[in-house]
Tab-separated table of C-alpha atoms in Angstrom:
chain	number	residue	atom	x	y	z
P	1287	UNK	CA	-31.099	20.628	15.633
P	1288	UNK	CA	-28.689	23.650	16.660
P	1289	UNK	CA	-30.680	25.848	14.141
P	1290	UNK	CA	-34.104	25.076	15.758
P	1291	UNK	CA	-32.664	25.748	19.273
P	1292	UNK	CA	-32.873	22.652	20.653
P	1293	UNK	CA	-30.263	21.619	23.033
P	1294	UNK	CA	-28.110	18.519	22.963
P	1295	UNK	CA	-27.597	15.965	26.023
P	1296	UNK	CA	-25.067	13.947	27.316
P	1297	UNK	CA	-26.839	11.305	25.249
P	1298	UNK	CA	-26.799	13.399	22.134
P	1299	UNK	CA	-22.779	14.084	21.940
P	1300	UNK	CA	-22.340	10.298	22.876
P	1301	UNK	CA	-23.924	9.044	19.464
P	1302	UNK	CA	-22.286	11.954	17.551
P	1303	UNK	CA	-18.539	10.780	18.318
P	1304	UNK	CA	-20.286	7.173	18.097
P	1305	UNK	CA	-20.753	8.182	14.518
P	1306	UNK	CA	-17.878	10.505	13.619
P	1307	UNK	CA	-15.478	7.560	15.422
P	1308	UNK	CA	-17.391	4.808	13.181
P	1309	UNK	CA	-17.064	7.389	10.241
P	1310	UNK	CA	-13.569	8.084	11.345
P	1311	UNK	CA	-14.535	11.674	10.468
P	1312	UNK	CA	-11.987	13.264	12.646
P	1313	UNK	CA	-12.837	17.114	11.572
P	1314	UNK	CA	-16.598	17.111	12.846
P	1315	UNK	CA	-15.676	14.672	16.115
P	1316	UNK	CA	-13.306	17.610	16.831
P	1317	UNK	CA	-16.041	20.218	16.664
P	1318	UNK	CA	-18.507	18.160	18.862
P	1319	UNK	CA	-15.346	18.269	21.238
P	1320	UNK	CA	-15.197	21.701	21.236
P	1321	UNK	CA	-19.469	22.208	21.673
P	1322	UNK	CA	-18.598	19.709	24.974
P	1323	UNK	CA	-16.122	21.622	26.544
P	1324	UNK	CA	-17.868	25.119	25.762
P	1325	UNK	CA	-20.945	23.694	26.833
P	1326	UNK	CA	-19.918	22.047	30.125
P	1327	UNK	CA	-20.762	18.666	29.589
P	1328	UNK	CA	-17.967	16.895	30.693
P	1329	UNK	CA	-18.612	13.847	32.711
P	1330	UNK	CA	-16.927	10.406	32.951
P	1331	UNK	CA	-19.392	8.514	30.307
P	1332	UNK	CA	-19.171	11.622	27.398
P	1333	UNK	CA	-15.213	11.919	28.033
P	1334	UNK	CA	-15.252	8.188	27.910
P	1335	UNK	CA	-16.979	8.899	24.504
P	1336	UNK	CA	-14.709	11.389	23.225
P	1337	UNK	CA	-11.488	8.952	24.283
P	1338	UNK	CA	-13.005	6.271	22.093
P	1339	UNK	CA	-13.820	8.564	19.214
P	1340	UNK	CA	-9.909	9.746	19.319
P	1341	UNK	CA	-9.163	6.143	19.391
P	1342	UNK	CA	-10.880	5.260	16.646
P	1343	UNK	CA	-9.171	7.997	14.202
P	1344	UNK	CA	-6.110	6.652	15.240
P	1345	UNK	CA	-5.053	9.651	17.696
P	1346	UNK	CA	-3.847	7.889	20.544
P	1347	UNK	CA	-1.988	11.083	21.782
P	1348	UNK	CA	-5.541	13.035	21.992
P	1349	UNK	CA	-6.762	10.072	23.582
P	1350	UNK	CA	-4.277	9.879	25.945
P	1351	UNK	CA	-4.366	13.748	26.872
P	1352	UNK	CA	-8.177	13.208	27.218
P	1353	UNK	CA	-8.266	10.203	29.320
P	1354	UNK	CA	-5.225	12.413	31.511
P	1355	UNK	CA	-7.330	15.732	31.587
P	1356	UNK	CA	-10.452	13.540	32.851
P	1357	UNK	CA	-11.662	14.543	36.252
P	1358	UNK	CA	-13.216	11.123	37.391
P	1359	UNK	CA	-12.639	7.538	35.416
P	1360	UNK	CA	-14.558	4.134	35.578
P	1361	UNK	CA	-13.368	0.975	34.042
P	1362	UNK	CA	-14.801	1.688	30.466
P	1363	UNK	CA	-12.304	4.642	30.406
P	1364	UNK	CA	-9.858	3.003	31.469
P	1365	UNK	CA	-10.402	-0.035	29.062
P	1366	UNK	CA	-10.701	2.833	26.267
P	1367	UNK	CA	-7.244	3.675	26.888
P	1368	UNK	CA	-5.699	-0.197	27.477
P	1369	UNK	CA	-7.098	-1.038	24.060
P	1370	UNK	CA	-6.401	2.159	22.337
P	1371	UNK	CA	-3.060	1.397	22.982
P	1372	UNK	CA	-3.157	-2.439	22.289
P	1373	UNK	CA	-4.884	-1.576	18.878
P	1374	UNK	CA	-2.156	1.163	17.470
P	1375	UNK	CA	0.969	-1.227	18.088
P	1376	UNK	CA	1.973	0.168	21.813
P	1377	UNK	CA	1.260	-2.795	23.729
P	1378	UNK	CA	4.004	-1.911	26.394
P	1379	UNK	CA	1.989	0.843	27.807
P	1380	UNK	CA	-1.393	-0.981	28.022
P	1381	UNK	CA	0.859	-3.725	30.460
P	1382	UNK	CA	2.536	-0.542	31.854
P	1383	UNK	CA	-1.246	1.344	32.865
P	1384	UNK	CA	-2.878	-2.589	33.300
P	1385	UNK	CA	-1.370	-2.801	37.089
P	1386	UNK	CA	-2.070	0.744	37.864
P	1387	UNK	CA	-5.641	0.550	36.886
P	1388	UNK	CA	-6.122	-2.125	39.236
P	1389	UNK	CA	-3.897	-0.375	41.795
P	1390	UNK	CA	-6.419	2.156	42.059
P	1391	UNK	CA	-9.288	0.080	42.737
P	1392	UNK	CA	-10.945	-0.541	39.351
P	1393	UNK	CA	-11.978	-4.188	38.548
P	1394	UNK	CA	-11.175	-5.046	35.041
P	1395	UNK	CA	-14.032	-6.260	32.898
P	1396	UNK	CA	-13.987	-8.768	29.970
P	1397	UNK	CA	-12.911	-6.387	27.618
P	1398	UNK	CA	-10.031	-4.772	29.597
P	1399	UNK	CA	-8.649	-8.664	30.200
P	1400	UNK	CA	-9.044	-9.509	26.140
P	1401	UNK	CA	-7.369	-6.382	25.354
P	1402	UNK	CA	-4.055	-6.908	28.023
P	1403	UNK	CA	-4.414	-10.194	27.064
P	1404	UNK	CA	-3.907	-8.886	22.936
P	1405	UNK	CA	-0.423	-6.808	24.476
P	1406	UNK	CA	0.823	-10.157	26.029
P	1407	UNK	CA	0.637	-11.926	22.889
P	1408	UNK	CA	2.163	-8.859	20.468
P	1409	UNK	CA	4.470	-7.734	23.480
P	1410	UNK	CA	5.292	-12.116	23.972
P	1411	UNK	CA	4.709	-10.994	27.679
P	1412	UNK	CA	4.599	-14.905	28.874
P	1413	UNK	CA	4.840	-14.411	32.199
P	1414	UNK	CA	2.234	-11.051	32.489
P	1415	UNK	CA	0.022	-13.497	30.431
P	1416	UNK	CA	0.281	-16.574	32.697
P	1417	UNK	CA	-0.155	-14.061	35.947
P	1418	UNK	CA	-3.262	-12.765	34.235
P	1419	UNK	CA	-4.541	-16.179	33.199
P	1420	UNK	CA	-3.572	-17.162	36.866
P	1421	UNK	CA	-5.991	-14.307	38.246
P	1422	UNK	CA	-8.789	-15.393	35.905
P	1423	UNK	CA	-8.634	-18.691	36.998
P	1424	UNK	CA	-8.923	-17.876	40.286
P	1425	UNK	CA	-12.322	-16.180	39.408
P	1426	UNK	CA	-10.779	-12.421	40.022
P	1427	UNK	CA	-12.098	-11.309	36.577
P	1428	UNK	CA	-14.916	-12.660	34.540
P	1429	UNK	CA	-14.324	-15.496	32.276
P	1430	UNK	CA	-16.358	-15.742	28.889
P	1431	UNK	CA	-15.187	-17.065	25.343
P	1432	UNK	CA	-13.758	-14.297	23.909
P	1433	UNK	CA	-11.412	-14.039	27.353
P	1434	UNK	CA	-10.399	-17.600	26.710
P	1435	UNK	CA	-9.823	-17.331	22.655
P	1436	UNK	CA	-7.888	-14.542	23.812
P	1437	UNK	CA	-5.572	-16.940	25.822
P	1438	UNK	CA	-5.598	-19.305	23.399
P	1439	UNK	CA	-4.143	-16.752	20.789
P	1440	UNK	CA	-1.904	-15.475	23.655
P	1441	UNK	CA	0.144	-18.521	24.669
P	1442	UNK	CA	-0.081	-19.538	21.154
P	1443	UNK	CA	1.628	-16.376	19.975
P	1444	UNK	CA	4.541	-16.527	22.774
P	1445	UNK	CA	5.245	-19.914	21.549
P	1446	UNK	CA	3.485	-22.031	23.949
P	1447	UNK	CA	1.058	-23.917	21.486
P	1448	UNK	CA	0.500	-26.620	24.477
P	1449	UNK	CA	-0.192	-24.067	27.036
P	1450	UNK	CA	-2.852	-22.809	24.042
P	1451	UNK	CA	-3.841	-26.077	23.729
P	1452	UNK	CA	-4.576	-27.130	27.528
P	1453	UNK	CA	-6.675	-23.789	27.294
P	1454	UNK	CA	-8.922	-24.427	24.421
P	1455	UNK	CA	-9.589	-28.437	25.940
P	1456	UNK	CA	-10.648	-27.190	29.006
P	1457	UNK	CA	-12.984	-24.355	27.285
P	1458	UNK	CA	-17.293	-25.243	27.808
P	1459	UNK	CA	-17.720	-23.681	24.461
P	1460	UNK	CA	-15.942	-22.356	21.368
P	1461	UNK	CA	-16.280	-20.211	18.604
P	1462	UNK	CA	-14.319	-19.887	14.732
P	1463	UNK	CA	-12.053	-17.672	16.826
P	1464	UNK	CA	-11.197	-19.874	19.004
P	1465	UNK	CA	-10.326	-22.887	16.358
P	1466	UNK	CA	-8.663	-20.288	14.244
P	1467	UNK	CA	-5.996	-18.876	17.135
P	1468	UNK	CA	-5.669	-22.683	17.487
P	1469	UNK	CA	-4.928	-23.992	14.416
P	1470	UNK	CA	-3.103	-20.598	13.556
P	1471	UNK	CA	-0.657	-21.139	16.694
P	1472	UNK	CA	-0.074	-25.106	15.299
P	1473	UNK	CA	1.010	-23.504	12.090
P	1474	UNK	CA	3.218	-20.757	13.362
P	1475	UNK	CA	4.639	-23.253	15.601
P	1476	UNK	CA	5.799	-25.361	13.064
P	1477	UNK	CA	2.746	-28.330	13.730
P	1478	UNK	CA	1.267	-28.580	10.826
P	1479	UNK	CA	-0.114	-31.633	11.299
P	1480	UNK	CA	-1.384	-31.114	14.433
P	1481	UNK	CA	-3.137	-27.993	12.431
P	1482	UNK	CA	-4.505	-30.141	9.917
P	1483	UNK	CA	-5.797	-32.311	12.174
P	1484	UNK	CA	-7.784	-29.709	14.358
P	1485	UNK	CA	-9.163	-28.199	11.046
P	1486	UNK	CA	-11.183	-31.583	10.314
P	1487	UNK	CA	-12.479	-31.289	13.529
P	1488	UNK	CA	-13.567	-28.418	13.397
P	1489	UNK	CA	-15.220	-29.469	9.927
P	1490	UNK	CA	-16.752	-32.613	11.722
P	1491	UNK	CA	-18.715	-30.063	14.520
P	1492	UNK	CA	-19.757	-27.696	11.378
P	1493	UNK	CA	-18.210	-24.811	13.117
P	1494	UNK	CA	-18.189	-21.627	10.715
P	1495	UNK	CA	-14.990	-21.314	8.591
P	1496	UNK	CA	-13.666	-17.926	7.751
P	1497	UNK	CA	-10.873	-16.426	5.559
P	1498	UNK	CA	-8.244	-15.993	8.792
P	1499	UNK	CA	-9.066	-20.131	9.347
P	1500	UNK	CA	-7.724	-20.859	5.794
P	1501	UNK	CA	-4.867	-18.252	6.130
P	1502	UNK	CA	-4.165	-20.675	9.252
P	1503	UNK	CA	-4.309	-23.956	7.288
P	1504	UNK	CA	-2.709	-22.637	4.667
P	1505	UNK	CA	0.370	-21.989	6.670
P	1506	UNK	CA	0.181	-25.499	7.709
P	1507	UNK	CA	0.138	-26.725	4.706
P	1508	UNK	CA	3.198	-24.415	3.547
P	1509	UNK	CA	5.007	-25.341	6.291
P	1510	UNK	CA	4.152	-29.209	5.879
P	1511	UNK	CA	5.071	-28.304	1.465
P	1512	UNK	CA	1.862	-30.371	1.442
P	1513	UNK	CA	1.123	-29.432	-1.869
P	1514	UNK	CA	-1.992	-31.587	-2.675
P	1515	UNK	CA	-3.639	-30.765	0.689
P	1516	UNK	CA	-2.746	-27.221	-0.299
P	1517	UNK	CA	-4.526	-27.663	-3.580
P	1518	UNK	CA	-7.681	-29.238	-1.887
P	1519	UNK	CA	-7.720	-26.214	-0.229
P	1520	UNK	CA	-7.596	-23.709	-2.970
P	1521	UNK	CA	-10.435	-25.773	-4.706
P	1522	UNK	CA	-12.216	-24.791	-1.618
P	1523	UNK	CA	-11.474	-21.314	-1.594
P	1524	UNK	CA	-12.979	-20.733	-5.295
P	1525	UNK	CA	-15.412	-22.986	-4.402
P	1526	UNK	CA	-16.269	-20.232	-1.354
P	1527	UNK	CA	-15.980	-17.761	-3.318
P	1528	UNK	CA	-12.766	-16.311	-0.939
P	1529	UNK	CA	-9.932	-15.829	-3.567
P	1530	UNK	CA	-10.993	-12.011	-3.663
P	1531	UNK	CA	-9.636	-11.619	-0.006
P	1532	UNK	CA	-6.274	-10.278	-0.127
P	1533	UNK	CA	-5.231	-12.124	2.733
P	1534	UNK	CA	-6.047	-15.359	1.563
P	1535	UNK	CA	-5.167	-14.134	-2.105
P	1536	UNK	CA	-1.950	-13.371	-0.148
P	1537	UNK	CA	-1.304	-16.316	1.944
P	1538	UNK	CA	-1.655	-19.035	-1.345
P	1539	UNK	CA	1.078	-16.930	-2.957
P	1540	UNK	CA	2.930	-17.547	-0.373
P	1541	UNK	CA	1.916	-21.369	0.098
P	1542	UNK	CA	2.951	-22.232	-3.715
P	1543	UNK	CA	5.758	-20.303	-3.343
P	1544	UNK	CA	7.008	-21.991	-0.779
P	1545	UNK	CA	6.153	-25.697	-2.319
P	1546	UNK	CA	8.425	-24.923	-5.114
P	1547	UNK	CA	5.205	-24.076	-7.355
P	1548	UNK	CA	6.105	-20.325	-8.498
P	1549	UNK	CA	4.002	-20.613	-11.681
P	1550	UNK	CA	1.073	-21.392	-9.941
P	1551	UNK	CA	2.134	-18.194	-7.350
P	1552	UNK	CA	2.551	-16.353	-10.628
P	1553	UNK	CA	-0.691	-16.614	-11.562
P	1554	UNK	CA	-2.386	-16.179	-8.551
P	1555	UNK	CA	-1.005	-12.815	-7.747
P	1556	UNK	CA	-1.480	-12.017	-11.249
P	1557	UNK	CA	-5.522	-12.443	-10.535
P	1558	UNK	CA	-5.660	-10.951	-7.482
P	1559	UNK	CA	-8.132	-7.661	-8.127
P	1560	UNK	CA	-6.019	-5.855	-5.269
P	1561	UNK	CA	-2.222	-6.393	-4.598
P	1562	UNK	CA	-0.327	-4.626	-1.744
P	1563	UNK	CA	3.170	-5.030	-0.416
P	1564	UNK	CA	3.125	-8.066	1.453
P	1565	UNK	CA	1.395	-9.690	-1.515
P	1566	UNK	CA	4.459	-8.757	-3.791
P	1567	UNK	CA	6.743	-9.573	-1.196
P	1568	UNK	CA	5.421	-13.097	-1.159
P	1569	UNK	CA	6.070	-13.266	-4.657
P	1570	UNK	CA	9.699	-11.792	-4.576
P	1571	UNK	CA	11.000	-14.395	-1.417
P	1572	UNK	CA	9.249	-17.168	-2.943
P	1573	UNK	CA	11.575	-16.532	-6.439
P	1574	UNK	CA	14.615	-15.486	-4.408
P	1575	UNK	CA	14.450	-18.710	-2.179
P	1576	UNK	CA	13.803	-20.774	-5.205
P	1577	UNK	CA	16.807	-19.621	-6.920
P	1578	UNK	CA	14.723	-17.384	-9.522
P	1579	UNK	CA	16.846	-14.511	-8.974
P	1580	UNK	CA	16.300	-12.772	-12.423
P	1581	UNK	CA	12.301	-13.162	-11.668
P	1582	UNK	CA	12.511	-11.889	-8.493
P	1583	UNK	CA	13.878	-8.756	-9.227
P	1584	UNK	CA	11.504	-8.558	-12.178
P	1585	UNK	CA	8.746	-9.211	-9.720
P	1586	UNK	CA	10.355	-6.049	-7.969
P	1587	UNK	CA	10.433	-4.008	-10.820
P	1588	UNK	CA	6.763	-4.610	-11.622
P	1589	UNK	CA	5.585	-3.719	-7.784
P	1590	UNK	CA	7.035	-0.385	-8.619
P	1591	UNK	CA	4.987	-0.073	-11.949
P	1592	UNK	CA	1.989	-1.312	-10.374
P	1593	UNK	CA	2.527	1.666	-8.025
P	1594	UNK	CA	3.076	-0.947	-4.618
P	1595	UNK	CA	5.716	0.517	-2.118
P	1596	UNK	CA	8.017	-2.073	-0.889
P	1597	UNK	CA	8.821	-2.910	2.871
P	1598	UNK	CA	11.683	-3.999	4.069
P	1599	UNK	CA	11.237	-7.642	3.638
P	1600	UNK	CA	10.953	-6.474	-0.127
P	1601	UNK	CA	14.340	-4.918	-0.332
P	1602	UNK	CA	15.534	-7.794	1.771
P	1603	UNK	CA	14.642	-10.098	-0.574
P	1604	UNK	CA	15.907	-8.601	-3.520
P	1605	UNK	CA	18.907	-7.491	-2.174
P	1606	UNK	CA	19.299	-11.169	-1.806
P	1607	UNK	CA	18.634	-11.828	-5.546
P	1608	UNK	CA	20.981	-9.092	-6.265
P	1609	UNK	CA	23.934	-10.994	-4.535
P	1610	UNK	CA	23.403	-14.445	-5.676
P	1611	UNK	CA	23.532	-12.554	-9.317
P	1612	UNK	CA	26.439	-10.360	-8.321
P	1613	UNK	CA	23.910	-7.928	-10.123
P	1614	UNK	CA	26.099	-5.014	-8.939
P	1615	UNK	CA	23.701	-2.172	-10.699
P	1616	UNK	CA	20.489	-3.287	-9.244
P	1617	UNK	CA	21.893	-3.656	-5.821
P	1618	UNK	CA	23.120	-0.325	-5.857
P	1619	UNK	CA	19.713	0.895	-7.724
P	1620	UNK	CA	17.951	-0.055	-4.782
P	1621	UNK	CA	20.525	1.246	-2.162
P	1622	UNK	CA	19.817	4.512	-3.851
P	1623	UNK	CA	15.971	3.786	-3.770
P	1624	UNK	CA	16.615	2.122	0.067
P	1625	UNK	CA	18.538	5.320	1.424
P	1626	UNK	CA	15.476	7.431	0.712
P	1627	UNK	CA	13.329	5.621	3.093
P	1628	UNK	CA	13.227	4.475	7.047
P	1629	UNK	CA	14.125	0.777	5.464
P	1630	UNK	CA	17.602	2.152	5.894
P	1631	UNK	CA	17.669	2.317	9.148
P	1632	UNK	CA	16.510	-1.813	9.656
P	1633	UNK	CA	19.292	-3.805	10.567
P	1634	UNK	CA	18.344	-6.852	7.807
P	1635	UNK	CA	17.969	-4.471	5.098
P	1636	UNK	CA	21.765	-2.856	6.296
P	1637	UNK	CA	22.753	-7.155	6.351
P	1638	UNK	CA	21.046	-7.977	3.085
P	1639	UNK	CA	23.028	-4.492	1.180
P	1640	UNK	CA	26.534	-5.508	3.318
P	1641	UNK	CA	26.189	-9.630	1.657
P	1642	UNK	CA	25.316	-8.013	-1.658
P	1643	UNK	CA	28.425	-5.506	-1.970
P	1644	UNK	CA	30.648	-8.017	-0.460
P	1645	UNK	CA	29.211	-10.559	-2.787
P	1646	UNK	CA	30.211	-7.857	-5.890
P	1647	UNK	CA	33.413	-7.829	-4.533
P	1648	UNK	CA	32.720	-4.068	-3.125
P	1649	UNK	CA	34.378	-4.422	0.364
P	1650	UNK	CA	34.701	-0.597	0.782
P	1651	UNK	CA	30.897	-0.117	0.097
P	1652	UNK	CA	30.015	-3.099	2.334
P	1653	UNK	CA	32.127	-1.400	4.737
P	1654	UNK	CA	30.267	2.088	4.903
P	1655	UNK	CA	26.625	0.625	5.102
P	1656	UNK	CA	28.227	-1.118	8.158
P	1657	UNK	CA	29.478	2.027	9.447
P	1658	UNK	CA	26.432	4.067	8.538
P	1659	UNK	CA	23.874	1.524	10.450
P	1660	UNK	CA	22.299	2.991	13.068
P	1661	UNK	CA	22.309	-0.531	15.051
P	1662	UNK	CA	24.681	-3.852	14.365
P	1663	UNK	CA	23.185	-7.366	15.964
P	1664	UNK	CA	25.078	-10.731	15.590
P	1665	UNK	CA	24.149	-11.637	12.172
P	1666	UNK	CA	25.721	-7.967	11.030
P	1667	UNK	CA	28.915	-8.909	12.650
P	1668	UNK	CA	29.393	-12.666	10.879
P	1669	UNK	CA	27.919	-10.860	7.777
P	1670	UNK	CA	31.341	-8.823	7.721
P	1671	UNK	CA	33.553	-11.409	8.790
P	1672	UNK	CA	32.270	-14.070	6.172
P	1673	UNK	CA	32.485	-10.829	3.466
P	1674	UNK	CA	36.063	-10.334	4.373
P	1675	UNK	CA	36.765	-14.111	4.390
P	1676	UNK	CA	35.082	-14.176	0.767
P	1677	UNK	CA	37.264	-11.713	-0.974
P	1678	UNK	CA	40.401	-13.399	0.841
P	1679	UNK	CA	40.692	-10.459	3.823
P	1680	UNK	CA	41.550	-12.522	7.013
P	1681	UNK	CA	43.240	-9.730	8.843
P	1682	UNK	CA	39.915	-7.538	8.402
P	1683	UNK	CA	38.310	-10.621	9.512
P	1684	UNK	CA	40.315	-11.211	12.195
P	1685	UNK	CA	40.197	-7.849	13.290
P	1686	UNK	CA	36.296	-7.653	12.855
P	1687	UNK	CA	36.024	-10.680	15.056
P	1688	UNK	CA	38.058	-9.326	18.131
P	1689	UNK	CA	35.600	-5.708	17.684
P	1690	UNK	CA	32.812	-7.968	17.573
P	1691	UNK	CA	33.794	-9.436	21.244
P	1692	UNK	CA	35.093	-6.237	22.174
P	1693	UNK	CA	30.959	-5.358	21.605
P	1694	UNK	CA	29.638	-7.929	24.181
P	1695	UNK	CA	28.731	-10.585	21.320
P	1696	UNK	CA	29.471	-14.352	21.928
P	1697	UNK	CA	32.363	-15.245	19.041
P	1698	UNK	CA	30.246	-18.676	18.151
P	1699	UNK	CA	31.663	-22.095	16.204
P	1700	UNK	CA	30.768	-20.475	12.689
P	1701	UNK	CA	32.776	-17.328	13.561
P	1702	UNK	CA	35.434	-18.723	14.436
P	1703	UNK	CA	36.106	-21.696	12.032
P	1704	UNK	CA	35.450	-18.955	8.980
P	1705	UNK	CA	38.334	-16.952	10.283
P	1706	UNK	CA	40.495	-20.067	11.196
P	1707	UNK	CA	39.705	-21.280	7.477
P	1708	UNK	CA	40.667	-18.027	5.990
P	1709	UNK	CA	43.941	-17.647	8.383
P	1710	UNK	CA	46.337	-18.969	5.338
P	1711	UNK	CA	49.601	-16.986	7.105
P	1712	UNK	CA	51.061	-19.197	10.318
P	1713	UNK	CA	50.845	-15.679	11.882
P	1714	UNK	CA	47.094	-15.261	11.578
P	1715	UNK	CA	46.373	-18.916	12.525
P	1716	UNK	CA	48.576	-18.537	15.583
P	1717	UNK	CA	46.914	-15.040	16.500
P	1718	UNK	CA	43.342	-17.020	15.555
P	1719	UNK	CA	44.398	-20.073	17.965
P	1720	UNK	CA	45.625	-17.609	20.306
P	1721	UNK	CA	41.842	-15.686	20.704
P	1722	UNK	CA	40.593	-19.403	21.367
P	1723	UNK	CA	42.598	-20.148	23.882
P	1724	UNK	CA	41.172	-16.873	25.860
């Protein structure tokens, strides 16, 4: 087009990035960037365009510097930015810019509310949720069904499966999303009936299943350890041809797993055509909360060969495994592997290395991941304190437990009656029965 000297449009750069953001070909979007700003044709609907291609390669800093550098905005921009935000894990500023949008005059649309309402649920921003819900009852912003599925999966997500459910009765019409945030939030709530129960209605009104509505059930049925539901299930998903999906594949590792059934897990994940990290993972809890230490860390040792780079439930897990064994060389094999990667730095990976050194008998070693944590929360402090307890330490313990209140944590019942326990020495009990009488 260039080469025959025909000129472009606003139109024309608009489906470019269209195409280079669907493409996610970042190097070409770039260059019709550059061909706009030579050219001149800035104007709110092409930067608009240019924001959403930026958004789409996953650049939310050039998408924020264009959305700042624009000279005039309109509630698509704006929306651009809320969900580019929302959509890359940094749901704090899309509540943050939310208020100020509106501040300046701007009336949110259907997709600005969706997308704040998508930060509520990942930020659990309750009350911003119930003050926007509050707004859209009142008819300040358009209600559709994707706004309401969106509250559904909102309250549901903060915990308030009732408030979700009070939302989706009182919804004209529904769609699979909307069952699926419901039946999801039962499950995640700990429901599973309930769950169960909304899934054969949703059967009975032949709404459309898909694979995140049998992730949901399955949950249910994992919480319920309702194995033979759990089964039916399965027979439906080969029946559906869905076992390919890897969140589904995923998600019945996890289900058998967690009904005792690690064969059939096993197996499963074994079949799977594609196996990532939180497929493994699934695997590697399910053995280490079964007891199946030795398999677990087998399980780990074949994610590695299979190429699969734990997370840090991973190393959690068999860091776990590794202490029930009082397998001191694997625990410190994966310190090593651990220490080379941001899991360090997590504060259940520091707890799960501090049980499994104290566990060994390795109080020293316990003592200088604790040291070298970046963070300590309340579980890092009993953590130490049982460790110390374990290998017959109550002064460490005791001393450990007056830092930990010295730190602002709450000394609780478990705390306190591991020290006491320990306290052999009249001295130590005294000084222990002294700190509760404080």
């Amino acid at each position: 087009m260039l080469a025959t000297g025909v000129k472009g449009n606003s139109l024309t750069f608009v489906c470019l990035l269209k195409s280079c953001g669907e493409q996610c070909d970042a190097k070409l979007g770039r260059q019709v960037h550059c061909c706009i700003v030579k050219g001149g044709w800035s104007n709110v609907i092409v930067d608009s365009a240019v924001a959403h291609f930026y958004a789409q390669c996953g650049d939310v800093t050039a998408t924020s510097t264009v959305f700042d550098r624009m000279a005039s905005r309109d509630v698509v921009s704006w929306t651009t930015m809320i969900t580019a935000y929302v959509q890359h894990g940094h749901g704090d500023k899309a509540l943050q810019m939310f208020p100020t949008m509106v501040a300046e005059g701007f009336r949110p649309n259907e997709f600005t509310v969706c997308s704040v309402l998508k930060a509520c649920a990942e930020e659990k921003a309750l009350r911003f949720g119930k003050q926007l819900h509050g707004a859209v009852v009142k008819k300040l912003y358009k209600y559709d069904i994707h706004v309401g599925s969106a509250l559904v999966t909102m309250y549901a997500r903060c915990g308030e499966v009732f408030g979700a459910q009070a939302v989706f009765d009182k919804m004209p019409r529904r769609n699979t999303i909307t069952w699926t945030s419901m039946i999801s939030g039962y499950a995640q709530s700990g429901y599973g009936e309930e769950a169960v129960l909304l899934f054969r209605k949703m059967k009975m009104r032949r709404v459309f299943v898909n694979n995140l509505t049998i992730v949901g059930l399955l949950s249910a049925c994992g919480s319920m350890q309702s194995i033979y539901l759990g089964k039916e299930l399965h027979a439906q998903i080969i029946k559906k041809c869905m076992g390919d999906n890897l969140q589904v594949g995923t998600t019945l590792v996890w289900f058998y797993s967690k009904c005792g059934e690690h064969s059939y897990a096993a197996r499963i994940l074994g079949a799977m055509p594609d196996r990532d990290a939180v497929a493994w993972t699934a695997m590697i809890s399910g053995y280490s909360n079964l007891g199946h230490n030795v398999e677990a860390l087998k399980s780990l040792d074949e994610m590695l060969w299979d190429g699969v780079t734990p997370n840090t439930y991973t190393y959690s897990s068999a860091l776990k495994a590794c202490a029930r064994l009082e397998a001191l060389r694997d625990g410190r094999r994966i310190h090593g592997v651990v220490n080379m990667t941001q899991a360090f730095s997590n504060v259940f990976v520091g707890c799960s290395l501090i049980d499994m050194y104290m566990r060994c008998g390795k109080v020293n070693e316990a003592r200088r991941v604790f040291d070298a944590m970046p963070e300590h929360n309340l579980v890092t402090w009993k953590v130490m304190i049982a460790g110390f307890t374990q290998n017959g330490l109550s002064e460490e313990a005791l001393k450990y437990m007056y830092l930990m209140q010295q730190e602002g944590y709450v000394v609780d019942d478990f705390v306190l009656s591991t020290v006491l326990t320990s306290c052999g020495d009249l001295q130590l009990k005294s000084d222990c029965i002294s700190f509760l009488a404080q």
